[in-house]
mmCIF file of C-alpha atoms in Angstrom:
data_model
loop_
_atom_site.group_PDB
_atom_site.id
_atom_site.type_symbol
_atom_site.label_atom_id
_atom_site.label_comp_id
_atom_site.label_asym_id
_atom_site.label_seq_id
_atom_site.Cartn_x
_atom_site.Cartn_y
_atom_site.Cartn_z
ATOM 1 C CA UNK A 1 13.210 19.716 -12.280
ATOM 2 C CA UNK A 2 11.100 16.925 -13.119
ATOM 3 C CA UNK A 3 8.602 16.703 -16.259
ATOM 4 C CA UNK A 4 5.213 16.424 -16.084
ATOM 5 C CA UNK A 5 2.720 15.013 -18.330
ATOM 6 C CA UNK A 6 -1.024 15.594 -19.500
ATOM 7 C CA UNK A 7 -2.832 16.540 -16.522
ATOM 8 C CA UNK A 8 -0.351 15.723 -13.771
ATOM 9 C CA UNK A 9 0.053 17.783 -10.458
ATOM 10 C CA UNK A 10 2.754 17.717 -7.584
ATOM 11 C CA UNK A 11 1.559 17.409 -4.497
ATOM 12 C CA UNK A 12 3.006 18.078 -1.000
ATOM 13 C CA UNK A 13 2.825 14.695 1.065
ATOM 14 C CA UNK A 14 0.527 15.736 3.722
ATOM 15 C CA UNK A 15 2.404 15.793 7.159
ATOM 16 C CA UNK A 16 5.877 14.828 5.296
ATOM 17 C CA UNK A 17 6.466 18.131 4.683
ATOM 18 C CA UNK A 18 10.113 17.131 2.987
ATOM 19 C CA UNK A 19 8.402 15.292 0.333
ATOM 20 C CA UNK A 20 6.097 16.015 -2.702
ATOM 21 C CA UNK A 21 4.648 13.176 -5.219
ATOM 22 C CA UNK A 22 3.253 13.344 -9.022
ATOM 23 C CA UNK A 23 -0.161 12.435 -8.955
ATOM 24 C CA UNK A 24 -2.792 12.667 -11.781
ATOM 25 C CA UNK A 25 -6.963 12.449 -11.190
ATOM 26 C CA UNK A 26 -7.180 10.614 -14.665
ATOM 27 C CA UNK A 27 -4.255 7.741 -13.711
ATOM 28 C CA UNK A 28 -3.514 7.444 -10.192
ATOM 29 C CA UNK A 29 -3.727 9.957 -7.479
ATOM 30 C CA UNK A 30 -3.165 8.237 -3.861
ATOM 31 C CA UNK A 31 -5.844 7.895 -1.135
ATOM 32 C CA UNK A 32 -6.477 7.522 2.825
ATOM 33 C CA UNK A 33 -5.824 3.236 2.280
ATOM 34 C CA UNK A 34 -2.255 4.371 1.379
ATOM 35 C CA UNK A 35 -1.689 6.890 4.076
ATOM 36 C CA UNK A 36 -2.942 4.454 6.786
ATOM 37 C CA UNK A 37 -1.084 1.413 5.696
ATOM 38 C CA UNK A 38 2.086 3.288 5.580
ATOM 39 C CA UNK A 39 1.365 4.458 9.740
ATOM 40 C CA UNK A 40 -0.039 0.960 10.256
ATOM 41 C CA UNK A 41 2.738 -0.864 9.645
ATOM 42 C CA UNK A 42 6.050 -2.059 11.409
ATOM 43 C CA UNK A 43 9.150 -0.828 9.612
ATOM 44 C CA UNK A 44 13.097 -1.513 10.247
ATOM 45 C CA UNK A 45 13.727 1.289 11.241
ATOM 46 C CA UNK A 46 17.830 1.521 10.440
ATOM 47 C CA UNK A 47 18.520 -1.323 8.226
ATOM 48 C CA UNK A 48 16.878 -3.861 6.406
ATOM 49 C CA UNK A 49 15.232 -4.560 3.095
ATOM 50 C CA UNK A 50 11.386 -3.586 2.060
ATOM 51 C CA UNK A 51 9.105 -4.363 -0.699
ATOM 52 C CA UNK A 52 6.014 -2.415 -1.670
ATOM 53 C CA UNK A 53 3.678 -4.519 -4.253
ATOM 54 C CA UNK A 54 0.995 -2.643 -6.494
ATOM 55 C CA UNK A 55 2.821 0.435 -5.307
ATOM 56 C CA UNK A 56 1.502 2.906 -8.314
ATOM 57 C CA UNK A 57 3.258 6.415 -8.079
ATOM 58 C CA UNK A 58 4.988 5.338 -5.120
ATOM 59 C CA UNK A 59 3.352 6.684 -2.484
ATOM 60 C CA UNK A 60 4.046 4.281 0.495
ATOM 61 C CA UNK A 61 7.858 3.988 -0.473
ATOM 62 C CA UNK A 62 7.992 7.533 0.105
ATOM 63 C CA UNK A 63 6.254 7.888 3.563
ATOM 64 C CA UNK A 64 8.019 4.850 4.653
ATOM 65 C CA UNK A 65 11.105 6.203 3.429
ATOM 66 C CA UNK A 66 10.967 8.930 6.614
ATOM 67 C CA UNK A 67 10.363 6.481 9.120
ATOM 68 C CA UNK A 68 13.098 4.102 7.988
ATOM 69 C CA UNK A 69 16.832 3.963 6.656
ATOM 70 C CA UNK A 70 15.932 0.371 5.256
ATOM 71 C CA UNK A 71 15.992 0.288 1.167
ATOM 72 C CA UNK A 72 12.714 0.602 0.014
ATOM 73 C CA UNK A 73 11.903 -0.783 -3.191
ATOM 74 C CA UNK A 74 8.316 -0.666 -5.201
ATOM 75 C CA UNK A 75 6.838 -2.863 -7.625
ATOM 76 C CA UNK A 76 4.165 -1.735 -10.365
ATOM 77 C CA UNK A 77 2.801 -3.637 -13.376
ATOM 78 C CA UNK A 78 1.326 -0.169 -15.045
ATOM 79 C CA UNK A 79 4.138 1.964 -16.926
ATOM 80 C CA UNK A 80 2.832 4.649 -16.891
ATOM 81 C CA UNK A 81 2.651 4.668 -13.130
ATOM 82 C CA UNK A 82 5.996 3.255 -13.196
ATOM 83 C CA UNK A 83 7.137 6.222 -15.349
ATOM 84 C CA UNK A 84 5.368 8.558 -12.132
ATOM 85 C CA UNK A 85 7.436 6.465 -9.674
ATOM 86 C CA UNK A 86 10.538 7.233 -11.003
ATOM 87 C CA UNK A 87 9.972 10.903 -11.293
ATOM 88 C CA UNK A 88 8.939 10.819 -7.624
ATOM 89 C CA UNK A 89 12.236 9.304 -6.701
ATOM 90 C CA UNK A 90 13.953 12.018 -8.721
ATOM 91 C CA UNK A 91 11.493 14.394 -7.055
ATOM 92 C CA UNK A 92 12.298 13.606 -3.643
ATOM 93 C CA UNK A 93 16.356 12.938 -4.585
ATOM 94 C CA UNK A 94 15.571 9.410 -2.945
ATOM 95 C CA UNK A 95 17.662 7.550 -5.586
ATOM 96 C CA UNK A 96 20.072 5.948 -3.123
ATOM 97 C CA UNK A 97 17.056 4.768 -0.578
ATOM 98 C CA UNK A 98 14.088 4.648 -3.205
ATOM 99 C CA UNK A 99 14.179 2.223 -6.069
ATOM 100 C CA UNK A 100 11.218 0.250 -8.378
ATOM 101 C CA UNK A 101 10.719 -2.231 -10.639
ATOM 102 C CA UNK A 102 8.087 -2.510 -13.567
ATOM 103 C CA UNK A 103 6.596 -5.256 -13.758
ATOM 104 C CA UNK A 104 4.628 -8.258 -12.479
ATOM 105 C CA UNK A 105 3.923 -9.166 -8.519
ATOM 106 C CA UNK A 106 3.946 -12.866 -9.499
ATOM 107 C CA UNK A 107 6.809 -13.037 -11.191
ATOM 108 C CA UNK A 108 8.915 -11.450 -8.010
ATOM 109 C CA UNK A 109 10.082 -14.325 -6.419
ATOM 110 C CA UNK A 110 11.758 -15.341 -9.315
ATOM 111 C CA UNK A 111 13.229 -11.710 -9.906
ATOM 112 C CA UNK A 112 14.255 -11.263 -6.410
ATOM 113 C CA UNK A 113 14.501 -14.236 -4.914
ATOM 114 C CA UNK A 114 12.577 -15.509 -1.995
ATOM 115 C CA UNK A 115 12.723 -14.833 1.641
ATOM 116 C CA UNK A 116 14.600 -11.268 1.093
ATOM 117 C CA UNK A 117 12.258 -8.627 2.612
ATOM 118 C CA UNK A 118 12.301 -7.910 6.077
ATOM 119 C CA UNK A 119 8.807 -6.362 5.401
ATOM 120 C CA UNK A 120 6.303 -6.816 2.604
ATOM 121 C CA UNK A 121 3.431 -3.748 1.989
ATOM 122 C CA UNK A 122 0.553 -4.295 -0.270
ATOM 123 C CA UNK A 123 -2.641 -1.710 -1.556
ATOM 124 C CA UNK A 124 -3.712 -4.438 -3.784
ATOM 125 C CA UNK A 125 -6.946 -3.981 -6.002
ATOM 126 C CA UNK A 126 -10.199 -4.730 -4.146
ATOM 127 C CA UNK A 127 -13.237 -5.780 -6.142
ATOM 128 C CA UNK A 128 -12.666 -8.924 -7.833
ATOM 129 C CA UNK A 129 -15.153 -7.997 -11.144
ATOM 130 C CA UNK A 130 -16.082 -9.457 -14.533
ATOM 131 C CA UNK A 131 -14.261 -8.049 -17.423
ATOM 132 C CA UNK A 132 -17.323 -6.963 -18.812
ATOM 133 C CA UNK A 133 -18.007 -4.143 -15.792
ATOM 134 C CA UNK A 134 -14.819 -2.389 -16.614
ATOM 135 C CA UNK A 135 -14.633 -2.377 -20.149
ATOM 136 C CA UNK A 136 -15.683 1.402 -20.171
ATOM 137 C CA UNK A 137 -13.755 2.158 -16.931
ATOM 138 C CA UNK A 138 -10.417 4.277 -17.277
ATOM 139 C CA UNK A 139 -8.014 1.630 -18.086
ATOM 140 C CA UNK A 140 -5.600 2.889 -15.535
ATOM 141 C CA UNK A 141 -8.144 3.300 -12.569
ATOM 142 C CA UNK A 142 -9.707 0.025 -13.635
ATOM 143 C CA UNK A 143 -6.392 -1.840 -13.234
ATOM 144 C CA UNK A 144 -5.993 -0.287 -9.654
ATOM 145 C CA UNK A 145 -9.394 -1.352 -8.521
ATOM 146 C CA UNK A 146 -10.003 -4.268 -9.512
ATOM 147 C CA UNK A 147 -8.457 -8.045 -9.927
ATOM 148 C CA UNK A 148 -7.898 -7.891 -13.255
ATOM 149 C CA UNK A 149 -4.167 -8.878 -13.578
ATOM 150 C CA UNK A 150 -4.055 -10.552 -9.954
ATOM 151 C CA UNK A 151 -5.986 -12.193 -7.073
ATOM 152 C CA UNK A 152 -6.084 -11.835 -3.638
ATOM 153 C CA UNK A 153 -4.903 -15.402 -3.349
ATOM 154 C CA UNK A 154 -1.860 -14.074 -6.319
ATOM 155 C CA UNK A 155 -0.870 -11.293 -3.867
ATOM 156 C CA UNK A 156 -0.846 -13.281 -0.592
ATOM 157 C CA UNK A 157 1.397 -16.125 -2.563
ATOM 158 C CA UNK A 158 3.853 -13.756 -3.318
ATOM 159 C CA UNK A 159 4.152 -11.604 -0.346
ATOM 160 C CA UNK A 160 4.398 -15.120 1.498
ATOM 161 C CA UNK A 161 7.921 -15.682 -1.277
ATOM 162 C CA UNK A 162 9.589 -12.789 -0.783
ATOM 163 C CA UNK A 163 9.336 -12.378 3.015
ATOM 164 C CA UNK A 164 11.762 -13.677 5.761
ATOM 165 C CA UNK A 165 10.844 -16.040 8.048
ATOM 166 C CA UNK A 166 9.909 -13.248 10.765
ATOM 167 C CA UNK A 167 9.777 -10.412 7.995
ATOM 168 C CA UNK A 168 6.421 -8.600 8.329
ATOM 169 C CA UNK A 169 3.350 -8.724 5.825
ATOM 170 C CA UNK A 170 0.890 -5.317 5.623
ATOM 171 C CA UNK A 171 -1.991 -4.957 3.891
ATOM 172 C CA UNK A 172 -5.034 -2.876 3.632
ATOM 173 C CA UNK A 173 -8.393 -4.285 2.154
ATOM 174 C CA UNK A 174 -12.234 -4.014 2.815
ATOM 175 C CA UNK A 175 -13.552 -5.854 5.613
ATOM 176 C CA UNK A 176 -15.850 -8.008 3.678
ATOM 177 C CA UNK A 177 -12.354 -9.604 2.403
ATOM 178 C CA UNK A 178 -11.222 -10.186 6.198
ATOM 179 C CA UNK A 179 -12.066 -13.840 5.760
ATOM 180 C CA UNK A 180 -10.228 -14.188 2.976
ATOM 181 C CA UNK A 181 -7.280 -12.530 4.341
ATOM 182 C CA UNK A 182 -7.139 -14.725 7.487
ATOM 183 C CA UNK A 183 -7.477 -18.030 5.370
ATOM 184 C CA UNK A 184 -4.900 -17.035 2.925
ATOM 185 C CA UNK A 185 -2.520 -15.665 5.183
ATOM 186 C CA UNK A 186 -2.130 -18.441 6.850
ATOM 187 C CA UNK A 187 -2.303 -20.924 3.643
ATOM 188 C CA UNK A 188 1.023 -19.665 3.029
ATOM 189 C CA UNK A 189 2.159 -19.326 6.078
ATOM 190 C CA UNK A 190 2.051 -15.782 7.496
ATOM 191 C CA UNK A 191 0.153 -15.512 10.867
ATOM 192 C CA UNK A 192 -2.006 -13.142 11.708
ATOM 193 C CA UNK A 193 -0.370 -10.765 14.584
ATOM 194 C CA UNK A 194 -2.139 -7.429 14.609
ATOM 195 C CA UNK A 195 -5.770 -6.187 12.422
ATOM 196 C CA UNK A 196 -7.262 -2.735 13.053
ATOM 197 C CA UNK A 197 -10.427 -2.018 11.525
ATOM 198 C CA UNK A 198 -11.153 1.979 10.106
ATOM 199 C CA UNK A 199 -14.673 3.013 10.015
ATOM 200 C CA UNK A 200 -15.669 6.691 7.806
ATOM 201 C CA UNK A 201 -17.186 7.675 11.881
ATOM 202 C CA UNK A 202 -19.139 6.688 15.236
ATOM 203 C CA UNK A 203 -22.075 4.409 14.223
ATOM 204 C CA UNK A 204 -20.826 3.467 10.554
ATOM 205 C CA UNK A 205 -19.635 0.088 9.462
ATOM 206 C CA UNK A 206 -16.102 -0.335 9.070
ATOM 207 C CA UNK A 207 -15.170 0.065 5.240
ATOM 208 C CA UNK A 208 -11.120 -0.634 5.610
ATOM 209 C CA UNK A 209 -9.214 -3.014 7.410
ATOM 210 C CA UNK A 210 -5.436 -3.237 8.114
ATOM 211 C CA UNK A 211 -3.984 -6.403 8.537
ATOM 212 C CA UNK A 212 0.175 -7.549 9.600
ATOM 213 C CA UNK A 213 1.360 -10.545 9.890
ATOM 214 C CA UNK A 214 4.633 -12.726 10.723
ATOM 215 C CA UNK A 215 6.355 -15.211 8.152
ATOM 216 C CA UNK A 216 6.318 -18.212 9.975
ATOM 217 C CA UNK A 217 4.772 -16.626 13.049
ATOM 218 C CA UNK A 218 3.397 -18.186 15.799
ATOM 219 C CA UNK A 219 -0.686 -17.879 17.071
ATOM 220 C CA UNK A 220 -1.126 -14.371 18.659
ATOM 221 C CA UNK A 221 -3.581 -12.094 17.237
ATOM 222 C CA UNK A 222 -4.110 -8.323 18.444
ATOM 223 C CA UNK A 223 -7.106 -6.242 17.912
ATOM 224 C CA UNK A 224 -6.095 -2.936 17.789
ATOM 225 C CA UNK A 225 -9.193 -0.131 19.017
ATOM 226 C CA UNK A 226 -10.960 1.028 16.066
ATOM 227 C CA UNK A 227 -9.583 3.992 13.957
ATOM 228 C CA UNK A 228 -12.408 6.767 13.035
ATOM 229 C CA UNK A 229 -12.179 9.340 10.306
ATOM 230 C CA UNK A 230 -14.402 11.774 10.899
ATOM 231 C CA UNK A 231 -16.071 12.829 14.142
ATOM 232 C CA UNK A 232 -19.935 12.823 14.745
ATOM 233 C CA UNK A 233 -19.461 16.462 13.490
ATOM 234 C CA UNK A 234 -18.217 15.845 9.706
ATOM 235 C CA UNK A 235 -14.503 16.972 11.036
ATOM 236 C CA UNK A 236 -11.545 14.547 10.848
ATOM 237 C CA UNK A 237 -11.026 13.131 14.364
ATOM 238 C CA UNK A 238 -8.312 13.526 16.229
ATOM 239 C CA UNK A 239 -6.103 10.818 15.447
ATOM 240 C CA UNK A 240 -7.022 11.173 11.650
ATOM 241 C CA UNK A 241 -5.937 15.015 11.692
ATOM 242 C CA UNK A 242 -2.692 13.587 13.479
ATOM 243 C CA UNK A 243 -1.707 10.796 11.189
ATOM 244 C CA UNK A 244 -2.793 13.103 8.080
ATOM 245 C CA UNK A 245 -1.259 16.493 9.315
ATOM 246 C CA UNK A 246 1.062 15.791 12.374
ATOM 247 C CA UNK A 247 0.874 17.432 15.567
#
């Protein structure tokens, strides 16, 4: 048995029916960006090494744990999310597949050296916002959301470090941030192989995008067909209900 705190939950793990994850509304519960980046990305799928930056509870570790044998470790700044991580892995009794770090994405390279991941994931915080907007915000939720303890430009520099030359880099960001993305990817040398953009249904804008890229890569960019989450009838669409639920 694990212990929970405050007003924590467990939670089955949607389609991985083997797994269950501490979550908590008031400091980090995990959403569709982490479910999607975890079935957009490439994994190894019998050996290998992965890293998962801003991981929080450690959500992708553990749906990327039953795709792949590779050792999967997570990185997270917060402790207290740290602290949820760890009960996860003793959740899930993932210890000898599942480990994670607290602390800072920047300093990883040094930590871990650089060029040891075959694959690099990344939910990093979206809205790059004046202090003075979240000083009433949840401290934990704030921290998530927003660039308060790194940049886009900090988390594209560091997945570029500890990647292979031919290791992968995943993200997931808002499209308004493509631009960025692109630029910065290739700054530090990861080319951009493969982008899918997710839009809420038919006739919305797109309000995610997934992005992979290559360390060291060459030119060769795929646009994947665009992923809907809800049909013209408020119901998840097919390939939604499949990725969330399984067949």
């Amino acid at each position: 048995m694990v212990e929970l705190h405050g007003d924590e939950r467990i939670d089955y793990l949607l389609a991985e029916e083997n797994l269950r994850i501490i979550q908590s509304s008031s400091v980090f519960a995990f959403s569709l960006d982490a479910v999607l980046l975890a079935k957009f990305t490439y994994v190894p799928i019998k050996r290998g090494n992965i890293l998962d930056l801003c991981t929080g509870n450690g959500v992708i570790p553990f749906f990327l744990s039953n795709r792949s044998r590779a050792t999967i470790t997570g990185v997270e700044l917060q402790e207290r999310l740290y602290d949820m991580a760890l009960r996860n892995t003793k959740l899930n009794e993932l210890e000898d597949q599942v480990h994670f770090i607290h602390g800072d994405l920047k300093d990883m390279p040094k930590t871990l050296g650089n060029g040891k991941f075959d694959l690099v994931t990344c939910n990093p915080p979206y809205f790059p916002t004046p202090k003075e907007d979240y000083k009433n915000e949840n401290e934990h939720l704030a921290i998530a959301r927003h660039e308060i303890y790194c940049t886009l430009e900090d988390v594209v520099w560091s997945c570029s470090r500890l990647t292979k030359s031919g290791g992968k880099v995943s993200m997931v960001h808002r499209p308004g941030r493509l631009p960025d993305l692109i630029t910065l990817f290739r700054k530090y040398q990861i080319e951009p192989k493969r982008i899918q953009l997710v839009y809420p249904k038919p006739g919305k804008e797109a309000n995610m995008v997934l992005i992979e890229g290559t360390r060291d890569g060459k030119p060769d960019l795929r646009v994947l067909p665009p992923l809907y989450i809800y049909q013209e009838n408020g119901l998840y669409s097919d390939e939604m209900r499949n990725i969330l639920y399984g067949n």
